[in-house]
Coordinates of C-alpha atoms in Angstrom, one line a residue:
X225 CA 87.8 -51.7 -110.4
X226 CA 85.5 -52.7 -113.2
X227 CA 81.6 -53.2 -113.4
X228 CA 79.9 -56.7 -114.2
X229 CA 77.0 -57.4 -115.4
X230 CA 75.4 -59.9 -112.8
X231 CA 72.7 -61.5 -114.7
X232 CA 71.0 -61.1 -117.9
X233 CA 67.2 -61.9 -118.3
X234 CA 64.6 -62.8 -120.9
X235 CA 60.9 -62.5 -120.6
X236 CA 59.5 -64.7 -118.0
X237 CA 62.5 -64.3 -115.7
X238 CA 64.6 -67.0 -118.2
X239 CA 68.8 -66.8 -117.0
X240 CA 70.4 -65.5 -120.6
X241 CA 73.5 -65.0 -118.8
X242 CA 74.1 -65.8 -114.8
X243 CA 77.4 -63.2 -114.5
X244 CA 80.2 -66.3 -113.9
X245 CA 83.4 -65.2 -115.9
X246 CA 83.4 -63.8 -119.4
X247 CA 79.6 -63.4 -121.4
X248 CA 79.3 -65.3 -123.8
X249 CA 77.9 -64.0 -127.3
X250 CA 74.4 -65.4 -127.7
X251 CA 71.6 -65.1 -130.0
X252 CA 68.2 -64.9 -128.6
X253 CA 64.8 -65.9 -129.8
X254 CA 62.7 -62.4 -130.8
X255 CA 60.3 -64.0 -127.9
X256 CA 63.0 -62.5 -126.2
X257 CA 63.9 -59.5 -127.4
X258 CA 62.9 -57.7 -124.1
X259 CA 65.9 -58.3 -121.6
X260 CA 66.9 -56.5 -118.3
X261 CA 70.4 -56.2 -117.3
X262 CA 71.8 -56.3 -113.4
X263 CA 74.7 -55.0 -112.8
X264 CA 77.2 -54.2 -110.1
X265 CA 80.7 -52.9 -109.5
X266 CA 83.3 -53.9 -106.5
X267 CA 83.8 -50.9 -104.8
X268 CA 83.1 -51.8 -101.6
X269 CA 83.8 -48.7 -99.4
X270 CA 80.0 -47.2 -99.7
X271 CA 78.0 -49.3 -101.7
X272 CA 74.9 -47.4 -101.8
X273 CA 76.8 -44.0 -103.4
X274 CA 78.1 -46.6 -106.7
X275 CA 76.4 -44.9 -109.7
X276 CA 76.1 -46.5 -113.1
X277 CA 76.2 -45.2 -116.8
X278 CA 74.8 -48.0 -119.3
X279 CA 75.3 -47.7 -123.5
X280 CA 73.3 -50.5 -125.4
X281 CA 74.9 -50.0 -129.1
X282 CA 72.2 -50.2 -131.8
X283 CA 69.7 -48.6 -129.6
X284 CA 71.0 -45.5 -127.2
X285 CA 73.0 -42.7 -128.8
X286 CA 75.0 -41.7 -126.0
X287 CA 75.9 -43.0 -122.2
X288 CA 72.7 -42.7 -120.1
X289 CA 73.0 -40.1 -117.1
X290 CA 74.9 -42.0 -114.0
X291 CA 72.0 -43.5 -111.7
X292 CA 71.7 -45.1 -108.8
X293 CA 69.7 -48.1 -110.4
X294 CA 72.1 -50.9 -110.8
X295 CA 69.6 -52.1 -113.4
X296 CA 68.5 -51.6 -117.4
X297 CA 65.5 -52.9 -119.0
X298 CA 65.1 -53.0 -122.8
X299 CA 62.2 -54.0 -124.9
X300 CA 61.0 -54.4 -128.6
X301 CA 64.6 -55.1 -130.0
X302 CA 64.5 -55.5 -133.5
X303 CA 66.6 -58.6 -135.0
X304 CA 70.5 -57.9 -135.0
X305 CA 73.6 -57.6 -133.2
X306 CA 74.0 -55.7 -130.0
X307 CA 77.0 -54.2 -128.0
X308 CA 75.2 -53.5 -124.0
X309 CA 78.1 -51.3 -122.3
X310 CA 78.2 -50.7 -118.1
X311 CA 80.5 -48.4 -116.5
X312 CA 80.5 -47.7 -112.9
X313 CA 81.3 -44.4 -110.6
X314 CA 82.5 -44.9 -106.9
X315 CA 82.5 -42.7 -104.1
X316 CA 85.6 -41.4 -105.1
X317 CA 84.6 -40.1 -108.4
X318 CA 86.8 -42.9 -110.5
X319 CA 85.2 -44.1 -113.6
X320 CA 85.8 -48.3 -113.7
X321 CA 86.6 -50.3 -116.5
X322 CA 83.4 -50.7 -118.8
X323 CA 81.9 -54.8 -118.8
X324 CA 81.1 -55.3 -122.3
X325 CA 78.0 -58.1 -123.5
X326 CA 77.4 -58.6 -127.1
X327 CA 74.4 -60.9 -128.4
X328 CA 72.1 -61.0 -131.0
X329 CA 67.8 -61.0 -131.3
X330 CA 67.3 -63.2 -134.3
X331 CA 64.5 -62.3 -136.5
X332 CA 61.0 -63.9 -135.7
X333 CA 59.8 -66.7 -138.2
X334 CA 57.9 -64.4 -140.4
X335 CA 61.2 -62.6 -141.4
X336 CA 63.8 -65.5 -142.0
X337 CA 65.2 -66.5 -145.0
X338 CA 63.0 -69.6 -144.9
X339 CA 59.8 -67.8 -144.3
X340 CA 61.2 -64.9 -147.9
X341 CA 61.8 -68.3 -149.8
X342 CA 58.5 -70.0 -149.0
X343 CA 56.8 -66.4 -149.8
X344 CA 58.7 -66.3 -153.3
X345 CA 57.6 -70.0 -153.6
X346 CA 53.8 -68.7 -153.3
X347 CA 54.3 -66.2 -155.2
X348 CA 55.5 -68.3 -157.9
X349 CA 52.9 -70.8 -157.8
X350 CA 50.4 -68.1 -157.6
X351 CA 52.3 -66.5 -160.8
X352 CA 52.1 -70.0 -162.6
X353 CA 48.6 -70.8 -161.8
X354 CA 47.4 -67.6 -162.8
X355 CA 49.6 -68.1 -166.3
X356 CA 47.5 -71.7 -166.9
X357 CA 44.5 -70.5 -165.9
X358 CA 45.1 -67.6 -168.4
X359 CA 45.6 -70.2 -170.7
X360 CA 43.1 -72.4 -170.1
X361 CA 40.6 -69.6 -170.2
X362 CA 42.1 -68.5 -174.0
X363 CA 41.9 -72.0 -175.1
X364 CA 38.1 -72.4 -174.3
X365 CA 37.4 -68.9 -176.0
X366 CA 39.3 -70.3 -178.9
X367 CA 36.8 -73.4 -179.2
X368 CA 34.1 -71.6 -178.9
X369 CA 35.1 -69.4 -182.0
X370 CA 36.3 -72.2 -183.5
X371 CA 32.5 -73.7 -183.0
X372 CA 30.9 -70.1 -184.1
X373 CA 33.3 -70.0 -187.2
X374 CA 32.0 -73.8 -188.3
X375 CA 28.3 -73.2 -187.5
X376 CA 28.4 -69.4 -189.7
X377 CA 30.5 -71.7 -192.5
X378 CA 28.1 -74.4 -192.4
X379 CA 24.9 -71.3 -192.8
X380 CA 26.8 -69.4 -195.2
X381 CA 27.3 -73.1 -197.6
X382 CA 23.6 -73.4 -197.4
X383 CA 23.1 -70.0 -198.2
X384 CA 25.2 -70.7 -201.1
X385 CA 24.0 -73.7 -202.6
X386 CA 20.6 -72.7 -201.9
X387 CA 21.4 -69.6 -204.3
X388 CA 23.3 -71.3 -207.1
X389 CA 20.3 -73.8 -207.3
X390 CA 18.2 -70.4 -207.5
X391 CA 20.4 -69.3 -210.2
X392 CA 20.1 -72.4 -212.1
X393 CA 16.5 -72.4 -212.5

């Protein structure tokens, strides 16, 4: 016998996956990066002594202990690629086939690759306006000097001709 995965939900109760033939491999919004798993396995004789192990790859280090729960939730996923694992233990003892579901939590706005190039493009605008306001700033000390040198010139010919007339007399 194997185990399946009977549904797949989102936040809000939203169908990811329904359980009809093979999973597909979706991506998910990070809105929904909290997702329970329902699961089952086809072993019919005693229903209520199935037990379940459950492996979500990029999160759990090991199988979880078997349990009665034929359900996993998971919260807070971080953006990437997942692997979520079910194997199933009947009355019998015999380990089923493991039901495999890969998908992937996509990174939320703030951490795409359009939100890092808009954040390099303020940056660089910041960069640039700071360089020409820099340079506006130099420029306006440079008049001004300019304007001290001319007016200490101006007092220092005065100065001049008034002492070469003085020498003259």
């Amino acid at each position: 016998f194997k185990a399946l995965v009977r549904r797949v939900a989102a936040p809000g109760d939203r169908l990811v996956h329904g359980g009809a033939g093979d999973p597909p491999s979706p991506s998910l919004r990070y809105a929904d990066n909290a997702l329970r798993f329902e699961f089952a396995a086809p072993s019919f004789d005693t229903l209520e002594t199935n037990r379940f192990q459950v492996l979500l790859e990029g999160v759990d280090k090991d199988w979880s202990a078997w349990s009665a729960e034929a359900y996993r939730d998971y919260t807070n996923l971080r953006e990437g690629s997942y692997r979520f694992r079910v194997r199933a233990r009947n009355v019998y003892g015999t380990v089923s086939e493991e039901w495999l579901y890969a998908f992937r939590v996509l990174p939320p706005w703030h951490r795409t690759l359009w939100a890092y190039l808009a954040y390099l493009a303020g940056l660089a605008g910041a960069v640039r306006g700071g360089f020409f306001w820099k340079l506006r700033q130099s420029e306006r000390e440079k008049r001004e000097l300019e304007g001290l040198v001319r007016e200490r010139t101006a007092t220092l010919e005065q100065m001049n001709a008034i002492v070469k007339s003085i020498n003259e007399t």
